[in-house]
Amino acid sequence: MILTSDTRARLGDLLREYESTYAVPIHVEQLQLTQRVFTEGAVEVERAFLGVEVSVAAPDNEPQRWLLSLDFDEDARNLLGEGAQEADLRTAALIVSANIDEWWRCKDHEAATAAMGRRLS
């Protein structure tokens, strides 16, 4: 599955609408949908991940850039696939923004949540 440039741009616009709801100023810079293959038992499984590059302006800290990798397999095919409707994109934006907010709030306390992000600067 490919995230078209139109879908990526619209999803980015919708995600920017959520920026004021985060605990700290977080701005979505880039989005990329990738496929990864995992071995589960004797079976290879392909999963979709949404890469979200964000900049964070936490108070009293230097600005930071992070790359979040969100497991989006179940939702990606339905919400971001070819022919995605506005309602699908709004749902995808809500899911992604909730994941961004949860990641920021929990990354210092939960290892699994922290693993979703990799600091770039």
Tab-separated table of N, CA and C in Angstrom:
chain	number	residue	atom	x	y	z
A	1	MET	N	0.834	-1.172	0.000
A	1	MET	CA	0.000	0.000	0.000
A	1	MET	C	0.882	1.240	0.000
A	2	ILE	N	0.471	2.251	-0.727
A	2	ILE	CA	1.232	3.487	-0.856
A	2	ILE	C	0.393	4.643	-0.335
A	3	LEU	N	1.019	5.515	0.399
A	3	LEU	CA	0.369	6.734	0.881
A	3	LEU	C	0.593	7.798	-0.190
A	4	THR	N	-0.462	8.166	-0.919
A	4	THR	CA	-0.310	9.136	-2.005
A	4	THR	C	0.043	10.505	-1.460
A	5	SER	N	0.610	11.330	-2.322
A	5	SER	CA	1.000	12.674	-1.873
A	5	SER	C	-0.219	13.489	-1.457
A	6	ASP	N	-1.350	13.315	-2.142
A	6	ASP	CA	-2.568	14.042	-1.762
A	6	ASP	C	-3.066	13.592	-0.386
A	7	THR	N	-3.072	12.283	-0.164
A	7	THR	CA	-3.521	11.750	1.123
A	7	THR	C	-2.575	12.189	2.240
A	8	ARG	N	-1.274	12.133	1.974
A	8	ARG	CA	-0.280	12.550	2.968
A	8	ARG	C	-0.464	14.026	3.316
A	9	ALA	N	-0.670	14.872	2.299
A	9	ALA	CA	-0.845	16.306	2.540
A	9	ALA	C	-2.115	16.572	3.344
A	10	ARG	N	-3.204	15.921	2.992
A	10	ARG	CA	-4.465	16.148	3.711
A	10	ARG	C	-4.365	15.648	5.143
A	11	LEU	N	-3.752	14.466	5.342
A	11	LEU	CA	-3.569	13.938	6.688
A	11	LEU	C	-2.692	14.876	7.510
A	12	GLY	N	-1.635	15.404	6.913
A	12	GLY	CA	-0.783	16.369	7.612
A	12	GLY	C	-1.557	17.606	8.032
A	13	ASP	N	-2.408	18.102	7.136
A	13	ASP	CA	-3.233	19.264	7.467
A	13	ASP	C	-4.156	18.958	8.647
A	14	LEU	N	-4.770	17.787	8.618
A	14	LEU	CA	-5.673	17.408	9.705
A	14	LEU	C	-4.919	17.238	11.025
A	15	LEU	N	-3.707	16.694	10.966
A	15	LEU	CA	-2.914	16.526	12.183
A	15	LEU	C	-2.515	17.872	12.776
A	16	ARG	N	-2.269	18.855	11.935
A	16	ARG	CA	-1.917	20.182	12.440
A	16	ARG	C	-3.078	20.802	13.222
A	17	GLU	N	-4.297	20.397	12.918
A	17	GLU	CA	-5.455	20.895	13.674
A	17	GLU	C	-5.429	20.418	15.127
A	18	TYR	N	-4.732	19.316	15.400
A	18	TYR	CA	-4.655	18.769	16.761
A	18	TYR	C	-3.483	19.313	17.565
A	19	GLU	N	-2.588	20.053	16.937
A	19	GLU	CA	-1.363	20.484	17.607
A	19	GLU	C	-1.616	21.274	18.883
A	20	SER	N	-2.676	22.022	18.930
A	20	SER	CA	-2.952	22.830	20.125
A	20	SER	C	-3.449	21.975	21.296
A	21	THR	N	-3.735	20.714	21.074
A	21	THR	CA	-4.256	19.855	22.139
A	21	THR	C	-3.162	19.108	22.896
A	22	TYR	N	-1.936	19.131	22.403
A	22	TYR	CA	-0.855	18.383	23.039
A	22	TYR	C	-0.366	19.086	24.304
A	23	ALA	N	0.246	18.297	25.189
A	23	ALA	CA	0.753	18.833	26.456
A	23	ALA	C	1.866	19.858	26.239
A	24	VAL	N	2.635	19.702	25.186
A	24	VAL	CA	3.688	20.647	24.800
A	24	VAL	C	3.521	20.923	23.309
A	25	PRO	N	4.096	22.002	22.803
A	25	PRO	CA	3.985	22.263	21.367
A	25	PRO	C	4.687	21.178	20.536
A	26	ILE	N	3.907	20.424	19.790
A	26	ILE	CA	4.415	19.383	18.901
A	26	ILE	C	3.900	19.684	17.506
A	27	HIS	N	4.807	19.719	16.532
A	27	HIS	CA	4.439	20.008	15.150
A	27	HIS	C	4.806	18.807	14.274
A	28	VAL	N	3.853	18.331	13.486
A	28	VAL	CA	4.098	17.220	12.563
A	28	VAL	C	4.816	17.775	11.341
A	29	GLU	N	5.996	17.231	11.063
A	29	GLU	CA	6.815	17.696	9.940
A	29	GLU	C	6.607	16.836	8.695
A	30	GLN	N	6.687	15.514	8.859
A	30	GLN	CA	6.601	14.611	7.710
A	30	GLN	C	5.873	13.341	8.099
A	31	LEU	N	5.287	12.698	7.070
A	31	LEU	CA	4.604	11.418	7.245
A	31	LEU	C	5.085	10.458	6.164
A	32	GLN	N	5.228	9.191	6.542
A	32	GLN	CA	5.596	8.180	5.559
A	32	GLN	C	5.032	6.844	5.997
A	33	LEU	N	4.364	6.158	5.086
A	33	LEU	CA	3.836	4.833	5.372
A	33	LEU	C	4.827	3.803	4.857
A	34	THR	N	5.217	2.858	5.716
A	34	THR	CA	6.161	1.817	5.307
A	34	THR	C	5.587	0.452	5.639
A	35	GLN	N	6.050	-0.544	4.914
A	35	GLN	CA	5.660	-1.927	5.154
A	35	GLN	C	6.875	-2.659	5.728
A	36	ARG	N	6.659	-3.473	6.728
A	36	ARG	CA	7.724	-4.298	7.312
A	36	ARG	C	7.228	-5.730	7.405
A	37	VAL	N	8.141	-6.655	7.222
A	37	VAL	CA	7.801	-8.075	7.305
A	37	VAL	C	8.373	-8.627	8.601
A	38	PHE	N	7.521	-9.313	9.365
A	38	PHE	CA	7.908	-9.940	10.624
A	38	PHE	C	7.627	-11.431	10.536
A	39	THR	N	8.403	-12.197	11.268
A	39	THR	CA	8.139	-13.622	11.373
A	39	THR	C	7.418	-13.870	12.682
A	40	GLU	N	6.219	-14.403	12.576
A	40	GLU	CA	5.425	-14.760	13.744
A	40	GLU	C	5.224	-16.261	13.698
A	41	GLY	N	6.017	-16.965	14.519
A	41	GLY	CA	6.002	-18.427	14.446
A	41	GLY	C	6.648	-18.850	13.141
A	42	ALA	N	5.920	-19.620	12.345
A	42	ALA	CA	6.437	-20.081	11.062
A	42	ALA	C	5.901	-19.252	9.896
A	43	VAL	N	5.205	-18.171	10.210
A	43	VAL	CA	4.541	-17.379	9.178
A	43	VAL	C	5.145	-15.977	9.097
A	44	GLU	N	5.368	-15.501	7.872
A	44	GLU	CA	5.803	-14.126	7.692
A	44	GLU	C	4.571	-13.249	7.551
A	45	VAL	N	4.563	-12.140	8.303
A	45	VAL	CA	3.423	-11.236	8.323
A	45	VAL	C	3.906	-9.846	7.921
A	46	GLU	N	3.188	-9.213	6.995
A	46	GLU	CA	3.526	-7.857	6.589
A	46	GLU	C	2.643	-6.889	7.366
A	47	ARG	N	3.273	-5.854	7.932
A	47	ARG	CA	2.536	-4.864	8.725
A	47	ARG	C	2.856	-3.469	8.210
A	48	ALA	N	1.908	-2.568	8.379
A	48	ALA	CA	2.081	-1.176	7.968
A	48	ALA	C	2.437	-0.327	9.182
A	49	PHE	N	3.408	0.554	8.999
A	49	PHE	CA	3.816	1.495	10.042
A	49	PHE	C	3.780	2.895	9.462
A	50	LEU	N	3.246	3.819	10.241
A	50	LEU	CA	3.233	5.212	9.831
A	50	LEU	C	4.375	5.910	10.541
A	51	GLY	N	5.342	6.388	9.765
A	51	GLY	CA	6.442	7.160	10.315
A	51	GLY	C	6.026	8.612	10.397
A	52	VAL	N	6.123	9.194	11.592
A	52	VAL	CA	5.712	10.571	11.819
A	52	VAL	C	6.909	11.329	12.394
A	53	GLU	N	7.426	12.266	11.621
A	53	GLU	CA	8.525	13.085	12.120
A	53	GLU	C	7.915	14.329	12.746
A	54	VAL	N	8.282	14.576	14.011
A	54	VAL	CA	7.715	15.707	14.741
A	54	VAL	C	8.829	16.571	15.319
A	55	SER	N	8.506	17.845	15.503
A	55	SER	CA	9.386	18.737	16.263
A	55	SER	C	8.644	19.084	17.541
A	56	VAL	N	9.408	19.094	18.647
A	56	VAL	CA	8.825	19.326	19.970
A	56	VAL	C	9.519	20.524	20.591
A	57	ALA	N	8.721	21.448	21.082
A	57	ALA	CA	9.260	22.648	21.745
A	57	ALA	C	8.864	22.592	23.215
A	58	ALA	N	9.478	21.670	23.949
A	58	ALA	CA	9.178	21.534	25.379
A	58	ALA	C	9.711	22.750	26.126
A	59	PRO	N	8.962	23.233	27.114
A	59	PRO	CA	9.411	24.397	27.881
A	59	PRO	C	10.780	24.165	28.518
A	60	ASP	N	11.608	25.202	28.510
A	60	ASP	CA	12.931	25.179	29.143
A	60	ASP	C	13.883	24.156	28.534
A	61	ASN	N	13.615	23.687	27.322
A	61	ASN	CA	14.492	22.745	26.631
A	61	ASN	C	14.746	23.226	25.212
A	62	GLU	N	15.837	22.752	24.650
A	62	GLU	CA	16.107	23.008	23.240
A	62	GLU	C	15.048	22.282	22.409
A	63	PRO	N	14.684	22.823	21.253
A	63	PRO	CA	13.748	22.112	20.372
A	63	PRO	C	14.305	20.732	20.014
A	64	GLN	N	13.427	19.777	19.915
A	64	GLN	CA	13.811	18.399	19.620
A	64	GLN	C	13.080	17.920	18.371
A	65	ARG	N	13.717	17.025	17.624
A	65	ARG	CA	13.075	16.366	16.489
A	65	ARG	C	13.041	14.874	16.803
A	66	TRP	N	11.903	14.264	16.561
A	66	TRP	CA	11.706	12.852	16.834
A	66	TRP	C	11.078	12.174	15.622
A	67	LEU	N	11.368	10.895	15.468
A	67	LEU	CA	10.697	10.069	14.472
A	67	LEU	C	9.916	9.004	15.228
A	68	LEU	N	8.601	9.047	15.080
A	68	LEU	CA	7.735	8.060	15.716
A	68	LEU	C	7.355	7.023	14.688
A	69	SER	N	7.330	5.774	15.112
A	69	SER	CA	6.911	4.676	14.249
A	69	SER	C	5.660	4.073	14.861
A	70	LEU	N	4.517	4.351	14.230
A	70	LEU	CA	3.232	3.918	14.766
A	70	LEU	C	2.734	2.696	14.001
A	71	ASP	N	2.469	1.619	14.732
A	71	ASP	CA	1.919	0.413	14.118
A	71	ASP	C	0.504	0.757	13.655
A	72	PHE	N	0.323	0.795	12.358
A	72	PHE	CA	-0.920	1.289	11.779
A	72	PHE	C	-1.529	0.250	10.855
A	73	ASP	N	-1.183	-1.011	11.048
A	73	ASP	CA	-1.563	-2.055	10.109
A	73	ASP	C	-3.060	-2.182	9.914
A	74	GLU	N	-3.783	-2.324	10.984
A	74	GLU	CA	-5.228	-2.528	10.874
A	74	GLU	C	-5.918	-1.341	10.239
A	75	ASP	N	-5.516	-0.136	10.610
A	75	ASP	CA	-6.203	1.059	10.162
A	75	ASP	C	-5.721	1.560	8.806
A	76	ALA	N	-4.457	1.313	8.480
A	76	ALA	CA	-3.888	1.888	7.267
A	76	ALA	C	-4.629	1.440	6.016
A	77	ARG	N	-4.903	0.168	5.911
A	77	ARG	CA	-5.563	-0.330	4.712
A	77	ARG	C	-6.948	0.277	4.538
A	78	ASN	N	-7.662	0.448	5.635
A	78	ASN	CA	-9.020	0.962	5.569
A	78	ASN	C	-9.086	2.484	5.494
A	79	LEU	N	-8.210	3.152	6.215
A	79	LEU	CA	-8.331	4.598	6.349
A	79	LEU	C	-7.444	5.401	5.403
A	80	LEU	N	-6.330	4.825	4.979
A	80	LEU	CA	-5.386	5.586	4.172
A	80	LEU	C	-5.203	5.026	2.770
A	81	GLY	N	-5.946	3.986	2.451
A	81	GLY	CA	-5.803	3.345	1.150
A	81	GLY	C	-6.359	4.188	0.020
A	82	GLU	N	-6.233	3.648	-1.168
A	82	GLU	CA	-6.734	4.329	-2.359
A	82	GLU	C	-8.220	4.631	-2.203
A	83	GLY	N	-8.600	5.826	-2.537
A	83	GLY	CA	-9.998	6.218	-2.448
A	83	GLY	C	-10.459	6.600	-1.054
A	84	ALA	N	-9.520	6.892	-0.155
A	84	ALA	CA	-9.887	7.275	1.209
A	84	ALA	C	-10.767	8.518	1.181
A	85	GLN	N	-11.829	8.487	1.940
A	85	GLN	CA	-12.764	9.598	2.028
A	85	GLN	C	-12.333	10.539	3.159
A	86	GLU	N	-12.912	11.723	3.185
A	86	GLU	CA	-12.586	12.718	4.211
A	86	GLU	C	-12.808	12.162	5.619
A	87	ALA	N	-13.897	11.434	5.818
A	87	ALA	CA	-14.177	10.861	7.143
A	87	ALA	C	-13.096	9.864	7.542
A	88	ASP	N	-12.585	9.091	6.576
A	88	ASP	CA	-11.505	8.143	6.855
A	88	ASP	C	-10.247	8.876	7.288
A	89	LEU	N	-9.915	9.949	6.591
A	89	LEU	CA	-8.717	10.716	6.924
A	89	LEU	C	-8.847	11.398	8.283
A	90	ARG	N	-10.032	11.872	8.601
A	90	ARG	CA	-10.254	12.485	9.922
A	90	ARG	C	-10.089	11.441	11.031
A	91	THR	N	-10.591	10.236	10.786
A	91	THR	CA	-10.423	9.157	11.767
A	91	THR	C	-8.951	8.811	11.921
A	92	ALA	N	-8.231	8.704	10.803
A	92	ALA	CA	-6.796	8.414	10.855
A	92	ALA	C	-6.060	9.500	11.625
A	93	ALA	N	-6.400	10.773	11.386
A	93	ALA	CA	-5.751	11.883	12.095
A	93	ALA	C	-6.022	11.811	13.588
A	94	LEU	N	-7.221	11.440	13.965
A	94	LEU	CA	-7.561	11.308	15.392
A	94	LEU	C	-6.729	10.200	16.041
A	95	ILE	N	-6.591	9.070	15.347
A	95	ILE	CA	-5.800	7.950	15.865
A	95	ILE	C	-4.334	8.355	16.010
A	96	VAL	N	-3.786	8.979	14.976
A	96	VAL	CA	-2.376	9.378	15.002
A	96	VAL	C	-2.136	10.424	16.087
A	97	SER	N	-3.010	11.417	16.180
A	97	SER	CA	-2.805	12.457	17.200
A	97	SER	C	-2.895	11.879	18.609
A	98	ALA	N	-3.791	10.925	18.827
A	98	ALA	CA	-3.884	10.274	20.142
A	98	ALA	C	-2.600	9.510	20.449
A	99	ASN	N	-2.030	8.859	19.426
A	99	ASN	CA	-0.768	8.141	19.617
A	99	ASN	C	0.382	9.091	19.909
A	100	ILE	N	0.424	10.230	19.230
A	100	ILE	CA	1.473	11.222	19.486
A	100	ILE	C	1.371	11.732	20.920
A	101	ASP	N	0.170	12.075	21.336
A	101	ASP	CA	-0.037	12.587	22.689
A	101	ASP	C	0.329	11.536	23.736
A	102	GLU	N	-0.106	10.308	23.535
A	102	GLU	CA	0.220	9.233	24.485
A	102	GLU	C	1.725	9.003	24.532
A	103	TRP	N	2.373	8.997	23.364
A	103	TRP	CA	3.819	8.800	23.332
A	103	TRP	C	4.520	9.873	24.163
A	104	TRP	N	4.173	11.154	23.951
A	104	TRP	CA	4.864	12.213	24.676
A	104	TRP	C	4.647	12.101	26.181
A	105	ARG	N	3.422	11.847	26.581
A	105	ARG	CA	3.095	11.795	28.005
A	105	ARG	C	3.704	10.577	28.703
A	106	CYS	N	3.901	9.472	27.998
A	106	CYS	CA	4.294	8.204	28.636
A	106	CYS	C	5.714	7.749	28.319
A	107	LYS	N	6.404	8.416	27.387
A	107	LYS	CA	7.703	7.916	26.930
A	107	LYS	C	8.746	7.804	28.035
A	108	ASP	N	8.642	8.616	29.066
A	108	ASP	CA	9.627	8.567	30.148
A	108	ASP	C	9.287	7.531	31.216
A	109	HIS	N	8.120	6.890	31.090
A	109	HIS	CA	7.669	5.966	32.129
A	109	HIS	C	7.367	4.555	31.624
A	110	GLU	N	7.138	4.418	30.328
A	110	GLU	CA	6.763	3.120	29.763
A	110	GLU	C	7.696	2.769	28.614
A	111	ALA	N	8.422	1.684	28.776
A	111	ALA	CA	9.422	1.293	27.781
A	111	ALA	C	8.803	1.037	26.405
A	112	ALA	N	7.666	0.377	26.367
A	112	ALA	CA	7.038	0.061	25.076
A	112	ALA	C	6.625	1.339	24.346
A	113	THR	N	6.137	2.306	25.080
A	113	THR	CA	5.745	3.578	24.478
A	113	THR	C	6.983	4.345	24.040
A	114	ALA	N	8.006	4.352	24.845
A	114	ALA	CA	9.252	5.043	24.496
A	114	ALA	C	9.852	4.477	23.222
A	115	ALA	N	9.703	3.163	23.011
A	115	ALA	CA	10.270	2.504	21.841
A	115	ALA	C	9.629	2.970	20.526
A	116	MET	N	8.475	3.612	20.605
A	116	MET	CA	7.820	4.118	19.402
A	116	MET	C	8.593	5.286	18.807
A	117	GLY	N	9.405	5.969	19.607
A	117	GLY	CA	10.096	7.169	19.134
A	117	GLY	C	11.597	7.025	19.141
A	118	ARG	N	12.220	7.723	18.221
A	118	ARG	CA	13.682	7.784	18.147
A	118	ARG	C	14.038	9.258	17.974
A	119	ARG	N	14.862	9.759	18.883
A	119	ARG	CA	15.236	11.177	18.812
A	119	ARG	C	16.214	11.401	17.679
A	120	LEU	N	15.939	12.420	16.855
A	120	LEU	CA	16.788	12.770	15.728
A	120	LEU	C	17.721	13.921	16.081
A	121	SER	N	17.271	14.832	16.958
A	121	SER	CA	18.129	15.937	17.398
A	121	SER	C	17.679	16.429	18.752
